[in-house]
XYZ file of C-alpha atoms in Angstrom:
604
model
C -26.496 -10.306 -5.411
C -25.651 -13.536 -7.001
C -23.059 -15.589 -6.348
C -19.363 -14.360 -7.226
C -18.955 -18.488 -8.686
C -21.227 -18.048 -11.664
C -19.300 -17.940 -14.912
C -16.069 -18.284 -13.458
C -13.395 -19.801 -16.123
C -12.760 -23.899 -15.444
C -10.910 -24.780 -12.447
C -7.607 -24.701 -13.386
C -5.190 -28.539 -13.788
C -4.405 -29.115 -10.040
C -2.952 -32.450 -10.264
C 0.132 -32.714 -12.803
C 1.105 -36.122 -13.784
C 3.412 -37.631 -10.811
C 6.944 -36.606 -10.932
C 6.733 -34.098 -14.403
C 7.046 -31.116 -12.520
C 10.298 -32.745 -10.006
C 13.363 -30.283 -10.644
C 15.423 -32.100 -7.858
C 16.701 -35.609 -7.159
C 13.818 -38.419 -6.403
C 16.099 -38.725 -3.016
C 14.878 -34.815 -2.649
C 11.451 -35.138 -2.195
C 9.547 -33.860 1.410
C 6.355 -34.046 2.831
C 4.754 -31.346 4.608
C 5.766 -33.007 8.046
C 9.272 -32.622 7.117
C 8.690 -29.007 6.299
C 6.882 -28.919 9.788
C 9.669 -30.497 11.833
C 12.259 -27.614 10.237
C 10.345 -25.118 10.549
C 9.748 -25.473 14.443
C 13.492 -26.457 14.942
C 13.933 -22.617 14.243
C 11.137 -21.404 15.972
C 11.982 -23.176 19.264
C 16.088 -21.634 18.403
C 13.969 -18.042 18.324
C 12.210 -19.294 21.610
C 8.466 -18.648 19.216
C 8.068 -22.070 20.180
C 8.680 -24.666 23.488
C 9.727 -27.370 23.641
C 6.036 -28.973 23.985
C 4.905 -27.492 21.144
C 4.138 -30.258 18.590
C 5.657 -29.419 15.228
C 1.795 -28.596 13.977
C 2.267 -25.389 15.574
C 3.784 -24.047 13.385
C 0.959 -23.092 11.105
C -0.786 -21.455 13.926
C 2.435 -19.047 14.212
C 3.289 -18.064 11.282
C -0.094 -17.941 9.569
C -0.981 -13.877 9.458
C -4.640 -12.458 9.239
C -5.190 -9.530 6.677
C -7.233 -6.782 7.437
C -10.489 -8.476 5.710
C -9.681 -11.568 8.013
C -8.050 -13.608 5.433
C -6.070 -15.837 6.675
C -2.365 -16.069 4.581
C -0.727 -19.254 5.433
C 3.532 -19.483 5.555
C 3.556 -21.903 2.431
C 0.828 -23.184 0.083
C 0.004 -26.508 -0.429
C -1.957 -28.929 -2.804
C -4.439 -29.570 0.002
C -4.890 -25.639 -0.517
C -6.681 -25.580 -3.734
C -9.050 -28.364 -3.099
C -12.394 -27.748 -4.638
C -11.319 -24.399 -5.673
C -12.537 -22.707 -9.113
C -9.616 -20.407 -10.250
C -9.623 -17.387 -12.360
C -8.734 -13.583 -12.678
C -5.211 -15.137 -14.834
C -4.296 -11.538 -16.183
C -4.287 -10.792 -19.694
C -1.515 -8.606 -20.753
C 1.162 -9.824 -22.896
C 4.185 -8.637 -23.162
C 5.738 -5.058 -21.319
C 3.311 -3.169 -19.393
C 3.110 0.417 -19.804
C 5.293 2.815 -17.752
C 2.725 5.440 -16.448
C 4.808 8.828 -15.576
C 2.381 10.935 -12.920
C 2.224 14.412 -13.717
C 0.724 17.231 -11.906
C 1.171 21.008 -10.982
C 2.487 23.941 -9.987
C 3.609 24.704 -12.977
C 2.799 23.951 -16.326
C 6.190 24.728 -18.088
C 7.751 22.988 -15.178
C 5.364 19.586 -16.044
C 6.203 19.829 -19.622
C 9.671 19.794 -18.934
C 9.489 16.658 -16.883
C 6.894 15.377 -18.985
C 9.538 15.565 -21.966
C 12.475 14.104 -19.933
C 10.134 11.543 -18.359
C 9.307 10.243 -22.183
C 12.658 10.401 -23.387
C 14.066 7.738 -20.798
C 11.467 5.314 -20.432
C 7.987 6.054 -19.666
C 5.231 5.107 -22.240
C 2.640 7.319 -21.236
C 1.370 10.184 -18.905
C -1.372 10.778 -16.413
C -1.867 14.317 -15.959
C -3.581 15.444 -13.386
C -5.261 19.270 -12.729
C -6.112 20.859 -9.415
C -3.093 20.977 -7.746
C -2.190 24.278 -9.600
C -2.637 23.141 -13.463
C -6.132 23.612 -15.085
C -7.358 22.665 -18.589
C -6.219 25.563 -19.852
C -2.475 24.645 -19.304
C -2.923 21.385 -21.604
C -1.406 22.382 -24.396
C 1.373 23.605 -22.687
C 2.131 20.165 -20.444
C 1.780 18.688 -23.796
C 3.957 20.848 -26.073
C 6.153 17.955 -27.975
C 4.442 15.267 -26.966
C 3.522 12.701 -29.856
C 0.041 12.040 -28.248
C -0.522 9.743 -31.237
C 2.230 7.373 -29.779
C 1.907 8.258 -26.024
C -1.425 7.840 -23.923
C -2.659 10.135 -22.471
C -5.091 9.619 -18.949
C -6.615 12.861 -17.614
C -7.472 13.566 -13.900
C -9.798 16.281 -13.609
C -12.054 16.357 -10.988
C -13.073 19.890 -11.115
C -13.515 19.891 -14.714
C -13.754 16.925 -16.446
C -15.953 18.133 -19.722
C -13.818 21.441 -20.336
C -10.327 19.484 -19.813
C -11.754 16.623 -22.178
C -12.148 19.213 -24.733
C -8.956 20.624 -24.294
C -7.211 17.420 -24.747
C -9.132 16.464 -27.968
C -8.252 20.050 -29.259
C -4.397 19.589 -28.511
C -4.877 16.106 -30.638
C -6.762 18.594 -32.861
C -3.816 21.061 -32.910
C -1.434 18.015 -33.788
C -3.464 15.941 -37.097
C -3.838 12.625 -34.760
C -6.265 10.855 -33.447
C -4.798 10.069 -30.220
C -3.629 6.761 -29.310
C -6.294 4.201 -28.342
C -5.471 4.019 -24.724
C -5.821 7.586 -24.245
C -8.211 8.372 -21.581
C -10.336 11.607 -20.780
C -10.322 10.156 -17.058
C -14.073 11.244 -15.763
C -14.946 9.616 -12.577
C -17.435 11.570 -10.831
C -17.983 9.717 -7.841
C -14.153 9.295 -7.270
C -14.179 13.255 -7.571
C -16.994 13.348 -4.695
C -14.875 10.985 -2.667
C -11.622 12.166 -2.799
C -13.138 16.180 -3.310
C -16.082 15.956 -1.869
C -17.480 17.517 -5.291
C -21.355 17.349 -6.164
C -21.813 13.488 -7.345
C -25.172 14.995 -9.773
C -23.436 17.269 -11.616
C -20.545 15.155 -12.346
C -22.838 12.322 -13.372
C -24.485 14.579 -16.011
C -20.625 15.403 -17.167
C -19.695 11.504 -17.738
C -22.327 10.996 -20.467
C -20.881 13.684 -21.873
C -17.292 12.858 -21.433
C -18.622 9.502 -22.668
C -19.327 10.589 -25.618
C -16.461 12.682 -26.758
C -14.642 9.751 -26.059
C -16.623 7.496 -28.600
C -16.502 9.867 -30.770
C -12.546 9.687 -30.952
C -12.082 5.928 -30.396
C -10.449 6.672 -27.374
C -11.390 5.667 -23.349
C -13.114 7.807 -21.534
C -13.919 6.437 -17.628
C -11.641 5.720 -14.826
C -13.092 3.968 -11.700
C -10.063 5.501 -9.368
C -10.368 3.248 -6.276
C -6.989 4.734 -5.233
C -9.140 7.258 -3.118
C -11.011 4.647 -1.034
C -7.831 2.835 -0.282
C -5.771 6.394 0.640
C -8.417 6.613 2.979
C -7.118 3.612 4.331
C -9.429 0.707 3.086
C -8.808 -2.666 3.429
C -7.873 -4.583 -0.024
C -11.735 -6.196 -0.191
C -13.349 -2.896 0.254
C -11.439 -1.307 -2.473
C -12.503 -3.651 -4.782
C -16.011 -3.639 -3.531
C -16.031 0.284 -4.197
C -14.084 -0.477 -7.477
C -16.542 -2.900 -9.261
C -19.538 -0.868 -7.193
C -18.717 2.379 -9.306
C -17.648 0.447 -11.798
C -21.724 -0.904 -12.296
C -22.693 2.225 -11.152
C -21.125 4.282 -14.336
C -22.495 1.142 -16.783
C -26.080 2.076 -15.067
C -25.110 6.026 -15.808
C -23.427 5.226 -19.500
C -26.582 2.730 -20.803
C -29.297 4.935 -19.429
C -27.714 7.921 -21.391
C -27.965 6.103 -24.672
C -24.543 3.966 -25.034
C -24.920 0.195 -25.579
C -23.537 -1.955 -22.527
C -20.645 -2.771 -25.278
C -19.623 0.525 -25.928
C -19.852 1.663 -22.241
C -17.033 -1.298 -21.247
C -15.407 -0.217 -23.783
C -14.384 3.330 -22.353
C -13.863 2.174 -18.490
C -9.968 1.772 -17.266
C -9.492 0.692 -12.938
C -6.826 2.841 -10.994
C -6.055 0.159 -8.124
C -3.346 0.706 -5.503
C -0.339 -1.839 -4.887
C 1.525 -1.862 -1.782
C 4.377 -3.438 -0.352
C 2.551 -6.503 0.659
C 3.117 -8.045 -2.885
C 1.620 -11.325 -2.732
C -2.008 -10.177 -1.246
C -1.417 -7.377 -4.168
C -1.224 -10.050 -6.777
C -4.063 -11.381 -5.689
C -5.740 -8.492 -5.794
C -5.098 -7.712 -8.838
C -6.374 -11.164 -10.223
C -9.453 -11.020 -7.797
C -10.849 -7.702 -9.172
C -10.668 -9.172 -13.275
C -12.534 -12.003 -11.653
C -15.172 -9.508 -9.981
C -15.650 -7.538 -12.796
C -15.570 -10.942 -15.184
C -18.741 -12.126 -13.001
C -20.549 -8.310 -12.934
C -20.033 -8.118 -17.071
C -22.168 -11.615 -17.289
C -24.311 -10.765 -15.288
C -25.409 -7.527 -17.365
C -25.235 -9.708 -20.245
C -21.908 -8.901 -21.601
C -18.784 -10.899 -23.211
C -16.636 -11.323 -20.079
C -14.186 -12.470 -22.890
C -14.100 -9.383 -24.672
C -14.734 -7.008 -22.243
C -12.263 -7.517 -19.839
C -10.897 -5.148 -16.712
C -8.082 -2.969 -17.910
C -5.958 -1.849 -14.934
C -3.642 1.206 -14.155
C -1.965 -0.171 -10.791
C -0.158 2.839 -8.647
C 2.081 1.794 -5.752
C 0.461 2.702 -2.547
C 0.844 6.664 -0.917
C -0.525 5.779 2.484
C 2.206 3.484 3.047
C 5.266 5.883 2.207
C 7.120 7.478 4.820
C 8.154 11.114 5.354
C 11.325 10.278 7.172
C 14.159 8.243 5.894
C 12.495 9.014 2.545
C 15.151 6.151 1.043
C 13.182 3.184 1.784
C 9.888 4.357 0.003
C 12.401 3.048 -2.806
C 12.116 -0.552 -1.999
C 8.078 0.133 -0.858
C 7.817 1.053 -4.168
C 10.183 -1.639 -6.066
C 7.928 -4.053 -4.400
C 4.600 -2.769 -4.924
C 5.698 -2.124 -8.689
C 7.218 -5.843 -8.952
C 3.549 -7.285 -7.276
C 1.593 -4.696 -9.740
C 3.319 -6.270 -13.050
C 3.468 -9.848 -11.687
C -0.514 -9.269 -11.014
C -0.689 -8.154 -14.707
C -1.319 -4.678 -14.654
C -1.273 -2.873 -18.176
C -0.044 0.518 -16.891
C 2.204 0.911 -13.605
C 2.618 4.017 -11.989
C 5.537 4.252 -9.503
C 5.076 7.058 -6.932
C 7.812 9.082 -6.405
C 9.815 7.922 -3.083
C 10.201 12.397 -2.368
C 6.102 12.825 -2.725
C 6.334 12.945 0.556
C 8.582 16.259 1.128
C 7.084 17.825 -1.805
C 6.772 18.077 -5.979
C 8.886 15.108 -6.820
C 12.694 16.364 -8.315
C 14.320 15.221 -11.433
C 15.907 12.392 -9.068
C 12.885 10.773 -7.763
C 11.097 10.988 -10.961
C 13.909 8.949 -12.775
C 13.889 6.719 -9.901
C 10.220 5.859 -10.384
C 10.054 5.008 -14.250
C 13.340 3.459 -13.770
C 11.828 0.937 -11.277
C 9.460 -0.177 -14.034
C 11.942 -0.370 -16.527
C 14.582 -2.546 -14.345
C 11.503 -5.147 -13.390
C 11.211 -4.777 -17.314
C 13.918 -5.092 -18.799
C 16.410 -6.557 -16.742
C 14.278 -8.942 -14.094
C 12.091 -10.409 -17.161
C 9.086 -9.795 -14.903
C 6.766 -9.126 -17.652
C 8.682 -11.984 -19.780
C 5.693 -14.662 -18.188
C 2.054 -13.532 -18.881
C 0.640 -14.854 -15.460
C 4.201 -15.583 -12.816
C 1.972 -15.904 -9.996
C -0.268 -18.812 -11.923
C -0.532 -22.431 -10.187
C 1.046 -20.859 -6.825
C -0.928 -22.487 -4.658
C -1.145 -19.684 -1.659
C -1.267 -16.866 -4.175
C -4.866 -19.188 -5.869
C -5.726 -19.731 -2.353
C -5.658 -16.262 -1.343
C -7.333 -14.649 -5.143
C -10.406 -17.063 -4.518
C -10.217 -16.034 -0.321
C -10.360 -12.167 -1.436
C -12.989 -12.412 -4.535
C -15.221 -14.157 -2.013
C -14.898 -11.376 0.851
C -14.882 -8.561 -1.677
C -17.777 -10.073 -3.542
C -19.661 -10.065 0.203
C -18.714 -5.971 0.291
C -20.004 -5.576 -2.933
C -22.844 -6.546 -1.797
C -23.170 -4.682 1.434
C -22.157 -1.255 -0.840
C -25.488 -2.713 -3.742
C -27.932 -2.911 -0.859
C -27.277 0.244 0.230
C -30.352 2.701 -0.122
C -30.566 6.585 1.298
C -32.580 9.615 0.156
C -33.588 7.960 -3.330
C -29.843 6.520 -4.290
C -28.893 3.157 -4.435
C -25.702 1.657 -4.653
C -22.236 3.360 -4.370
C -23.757 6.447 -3.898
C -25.860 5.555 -1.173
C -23.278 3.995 0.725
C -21.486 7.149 0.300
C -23.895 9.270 1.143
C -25.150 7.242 4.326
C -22.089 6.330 6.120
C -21.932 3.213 5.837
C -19.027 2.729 3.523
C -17.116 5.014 4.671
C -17.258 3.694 8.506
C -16.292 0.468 7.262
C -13.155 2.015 6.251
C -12.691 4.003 9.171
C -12.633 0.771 11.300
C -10.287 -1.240 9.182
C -7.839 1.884 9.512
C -8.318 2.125 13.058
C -7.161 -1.237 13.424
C -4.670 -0.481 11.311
C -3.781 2.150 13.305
C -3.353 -0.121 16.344
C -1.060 -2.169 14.591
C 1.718 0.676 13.687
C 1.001 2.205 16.819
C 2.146 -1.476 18.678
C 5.012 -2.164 15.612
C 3.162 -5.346 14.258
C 3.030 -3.284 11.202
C 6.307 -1.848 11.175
C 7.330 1.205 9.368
C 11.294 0.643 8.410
C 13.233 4.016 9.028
C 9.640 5.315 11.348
C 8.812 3.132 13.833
C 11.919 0.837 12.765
C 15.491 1.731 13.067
C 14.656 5.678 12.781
C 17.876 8.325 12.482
C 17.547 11.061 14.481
C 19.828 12.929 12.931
C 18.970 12.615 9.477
C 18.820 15.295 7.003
C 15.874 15.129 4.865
C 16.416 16.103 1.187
C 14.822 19.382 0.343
C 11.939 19.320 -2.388
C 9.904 22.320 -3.337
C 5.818 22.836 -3.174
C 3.720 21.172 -0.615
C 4.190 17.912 0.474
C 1.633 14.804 -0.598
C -1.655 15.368 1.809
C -2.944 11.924 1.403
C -2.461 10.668 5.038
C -0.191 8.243 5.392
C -0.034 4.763 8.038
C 2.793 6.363 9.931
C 1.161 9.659 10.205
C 0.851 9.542 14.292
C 4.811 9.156 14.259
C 5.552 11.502 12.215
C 3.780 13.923 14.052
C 6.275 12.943 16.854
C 9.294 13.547 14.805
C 8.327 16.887 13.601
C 8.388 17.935 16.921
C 11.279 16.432 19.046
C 11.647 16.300 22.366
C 13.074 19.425 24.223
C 15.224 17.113 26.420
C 17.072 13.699 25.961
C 16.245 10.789 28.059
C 18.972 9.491 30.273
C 19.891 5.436 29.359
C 21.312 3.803 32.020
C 23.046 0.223 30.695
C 23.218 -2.100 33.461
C 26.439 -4.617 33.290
C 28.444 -5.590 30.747
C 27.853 -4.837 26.447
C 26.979 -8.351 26.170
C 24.454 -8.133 28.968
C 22.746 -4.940 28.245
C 22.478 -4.114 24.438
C 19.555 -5.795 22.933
C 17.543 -3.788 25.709
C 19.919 -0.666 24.873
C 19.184 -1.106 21.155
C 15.540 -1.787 21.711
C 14.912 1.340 24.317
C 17.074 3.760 21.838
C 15.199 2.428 18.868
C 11.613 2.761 20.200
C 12.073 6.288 21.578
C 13.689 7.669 18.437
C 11.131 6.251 16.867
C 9.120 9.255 19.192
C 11.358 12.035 18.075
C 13.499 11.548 22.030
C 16.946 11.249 22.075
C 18.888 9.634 24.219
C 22.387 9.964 26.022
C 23.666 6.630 27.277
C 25.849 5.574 30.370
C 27.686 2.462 30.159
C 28.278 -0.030 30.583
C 28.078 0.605 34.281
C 28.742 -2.241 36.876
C 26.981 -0.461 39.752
C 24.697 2.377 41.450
C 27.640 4.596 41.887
C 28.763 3.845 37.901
C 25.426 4.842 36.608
C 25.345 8.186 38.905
C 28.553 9.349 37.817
C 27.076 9.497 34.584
C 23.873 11.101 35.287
C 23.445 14.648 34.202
C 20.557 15.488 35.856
C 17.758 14.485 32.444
C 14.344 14.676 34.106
C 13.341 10.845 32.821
C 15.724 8.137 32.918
C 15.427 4.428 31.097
C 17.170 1.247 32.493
C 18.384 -1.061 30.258
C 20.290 -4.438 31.229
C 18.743 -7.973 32.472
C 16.448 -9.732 34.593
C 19.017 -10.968 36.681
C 20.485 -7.205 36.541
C 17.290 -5.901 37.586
C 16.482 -7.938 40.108
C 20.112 -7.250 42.404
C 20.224 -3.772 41.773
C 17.555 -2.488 39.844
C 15.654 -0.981 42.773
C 18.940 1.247 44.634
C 19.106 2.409 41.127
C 15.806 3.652 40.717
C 15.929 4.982 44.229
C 19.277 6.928 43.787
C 17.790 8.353 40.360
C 15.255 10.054 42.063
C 17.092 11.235 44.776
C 19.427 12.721 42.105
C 16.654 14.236 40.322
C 14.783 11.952 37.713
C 11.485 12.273 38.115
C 9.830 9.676 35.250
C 12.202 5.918 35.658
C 11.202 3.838 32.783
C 12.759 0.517 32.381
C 13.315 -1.447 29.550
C 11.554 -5.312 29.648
C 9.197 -5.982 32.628
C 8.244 -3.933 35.245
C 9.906 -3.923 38.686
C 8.937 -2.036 41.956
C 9.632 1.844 41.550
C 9.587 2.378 38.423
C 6.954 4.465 36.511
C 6.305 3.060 32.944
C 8.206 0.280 31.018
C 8.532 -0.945 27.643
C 8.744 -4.219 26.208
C 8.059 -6.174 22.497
C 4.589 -5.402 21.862
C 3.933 -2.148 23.544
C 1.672 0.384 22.426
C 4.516 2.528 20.816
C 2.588 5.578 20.511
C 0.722 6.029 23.888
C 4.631 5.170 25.689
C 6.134 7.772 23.533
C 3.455 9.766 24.262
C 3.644 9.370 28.199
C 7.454 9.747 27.722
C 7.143 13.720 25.957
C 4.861 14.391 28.911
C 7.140 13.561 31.661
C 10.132 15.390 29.777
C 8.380 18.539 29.002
């Protein structure tokens, strides 16, 4: 394919006149060795660091690598954006539009939240059928809605032509037009992805959709590359498959008569924002870029035709348990959407996980919108992430690597198809995703990637809210441990804490967090201040955990251990390093899963 720099916009002013951009003192002025020799003052305090370590190091440390390889340095710097041809600056001015999700079992039911959800702050609706609503219902999800003054996006994968017609006949039914961002939502290959429904037929039903939609000055396409990332793509591989099927449905639009104008005219991009909100914002500003470059290249107006985007906080990353903190997952996938310049947000629902969403997390989810809104100004500044030098950095970094995807998914040929659909149909795409998420796996499964209230800090003993209908069934990162928790250990492991509270909690804390974490509670014994101390408190649990120091360990770690067995324990782990006798230990870094997994074994 040709190169993603063609036709990018000019690179942007790098090099402000000295000293008009200073909002401190002359006196307050740094370099970025003094921001080196601070930073490793704290990292040799957390021991990340010795003493040796020249204050360079730093960079090495704290600079993470995404799942597409990009490397995301701790701080930007001028040096950064040397050479480097900017673009992707979003286009939205102003608020961006509050995006309520609606869908089944009940079609009174949606209306009524539908209603509620546009009296107090949402500005429009996506609707989707198959999950007990079909076309049919329409009109009654739709009762009282001023369609005229609300978009409307449809998500129909089972029927896209006979739900388009519905809609149109509620406008019908009401004297309006519908409002110009309304969208009749076809996206056949999405369907095939995320259904596994036949790609022909729903080809054949998007020039048709297509054209109902031209008909009514209204959109008409939506390249959902939601359902390659809740399969657990990588950020460059959903936007590969997003401009991919995005060319793909131009190909399918202009071949069925439309002009290349009037096809980019109907097409709207569902991307997913997570919690990670500055590689978000750059994704959000690499994909207008993409799809900038793919426009010229088919000989449109890049200017005019330009990427609208629906941005929905991420499902994969939610957590069943402590259902709470999918609050701030979503605040800060919302904040990173809008920043990005999104035109519609969608806020999932921190309950989608137990359930249909209640009247409490739906009001929590437009309201997140509407605080970033209205009370953080987020939206006040058309492009808050513009001239940050990592966030530049890392939108050129991404374009390049999802520009490289791109191309892998274009060269793709298999039985006759080209393109998106060949990669689909072949494999190939699809194993590329399989391998990011298996890395990804590997990372929640060791805590690199923790999971706050799952793998981090879990509660036992919480009681999860109660929601009705089934639970969300995209899969979700923390999956493997929340397998665990549904199904708790039969027996508690015994936690011996060696010495004095000063001595022994940080291994306590760690040893009761990680095994919680594994649905295994724990009764503890301590502090104890010798072999006889710790047996006193035994209770004859078939695995018991040591938890104290080195020093600890090494005088009297091993008669513990040995008087353990003798008293009945049959699995000794110990918490740090391993010493003689024991049979499994757990330390920073350990693969969470497969301990927690050894650790059920030896108490069943």
């Amino acid at each position: 394919m040709t190169d993603v720099e063609g036709g990018l916009a000019e690179p942007a002013e790098l090099e402000p006149e000295q000293g008009s951009l200073r909002l401190a003192s002359p006196d307050d002025q740094h370099d970025a060795a003094a921001w080196e020799a601070a930073t490793a003052a704290v990292l040799r305090k957390a021991r990340r660091l010795g003493e040796d370590d020249p204050d360079s190091a730093v960079w090495d440390e704290l600079t993470r690598t995404t799942l597409d390889g990009i490397a995301v340095a701790p701080i930007g710097t001028r040096d950064s954006l040397a050479d480097l041809a900017t673009s992707g600056r979003p286009t939205r001015t102003g608020d961006w539009d509050i995006r309520s999700w609606v869908f089944g079992p009940d079609a009174e039911a949606a209306n009524e939240a539908v209603l509620v959800d546009l009296e107090n702050g949402a500005t429009s609706l996506w609707v989707e059928l198959g999950r007990g609503l079909v076309a049919t219902d329409l009109a009654t999800v739709l009762h009282r809605v001023l369609a005229d003054l609300a978009p409307v996006t449809l998500d129909a994968s089972h029927e896209p032509v006979a739900a388009a017609r519905a809609l149109l006949a509620v406008l019908d039914d009401q004297g309006v037009d519908g409002h110009p961002g309304t969208n009749l939502g076809a996206d056949p290959v999405g369907a095939h992805l995320r259904h596994g429904l036949d790609v022909d037929a729903g080809l054949d039903a998007l020039a048709d959709v297509a054209r109902l939609a031209l008909e009514h000055g209204i959109l008409g396409v939506v390249v959902d590359a939601t359902a390659l990332h809740d399969r657990g793509a990588t950020d460059a591989q959903e936007l590969g498959y997003a401009i991919a099927t995005g060319a793909a449905y131009l190909r399918v639009l202009t071949a069925a008569g439309l002009s290349l104008e009037e096809a980019l005219g109907l097409v709207e991009f569902r991307l997913a924002a997570t919690d990670e909100q500055f590689p978000t914002i750059a994704k959000l500003r690499a994909a207008r870029r993409l799809w900038a470059r793919v426009v010229e290249l088919s000989g449109g107006n890049a200017d005019v035709a330009g990427m609208r985007q629906h941005v929905v906080t991420s499902r994969p990353m939610l957590s069943k348990y402590d259902p709470w903190v999918n609050m701030l997952r979503g605040t800060v996938a919302a904040f990173a959407a809008g920043a990005g310049g999104a035109e519609a947000v969608t806020v999932v629902p921190f309950d989608i996980t137990l359930g249909v969403p209640d009247a409490l997390g739906r009001r929590v989810a437009r309201n997140t919108s509407s605080l970033l809104i209205s009370e953080s100004h987020v939206a006040r500044v058309a492009d808050p992430a513009g001239g940050s030098y990592a966030v530049e950095r890392l939108t050129d970094d991404l374009a390049r690597v999802a520009w490289e995807e791109l191309g892998r998914i274009e060269a793709a040929s298999y039985d006759g198809r080209s393109g998106v659909l060949a990669a689909l149909a072949d494999g190939s795409l699809l194993g590329r995703v399989e391998e990011a998420a298996a890395v990804r796996a590997g990372e929640v499964a060791t805590r690199r990637r923790p999971l706050t209230g799952l793998t981090e800090f879990p509660h036992l003993a919480e009681a999860l809210p109660e929601r009705a209908g089934e639970p969300d069934p995209v899969r979700r990162h923390g999956a493997a441990f929340e397998a665990l928790r549904d199904d708790p250990a039969a027996a508690p492991v015994f936690l011996a804490t060696l010495g004095p509270v000063a001595a022994h909690t940080a291994r306590a804390t760690f040893a009761s967090n990680l095994l919680a974490a594994g649905g295994i509670a724990v009764e503890v014994a301590g502090p104890t201040d010798g072999v006889e101390a710790v047996l006193a408190a035994y209770d004859g649990q078939p695995v018991a955990c040591l938890a104290g120091t080195d020093a600890a360990y090494a005088e009297w770690g091993a008669d513990v251990v040995a008087a353990l067995r003798e008293a009945g324990a049959t699995h000794v782990i110990i918490a740090g390093r391993p010493i003689d006798g024991v049979d499994d230990s757990a330390a920073m870094g350990v693969d969470a899963l497969a301990f927690l997994t050894r650790t059920r074994e030896a108490l069943a």
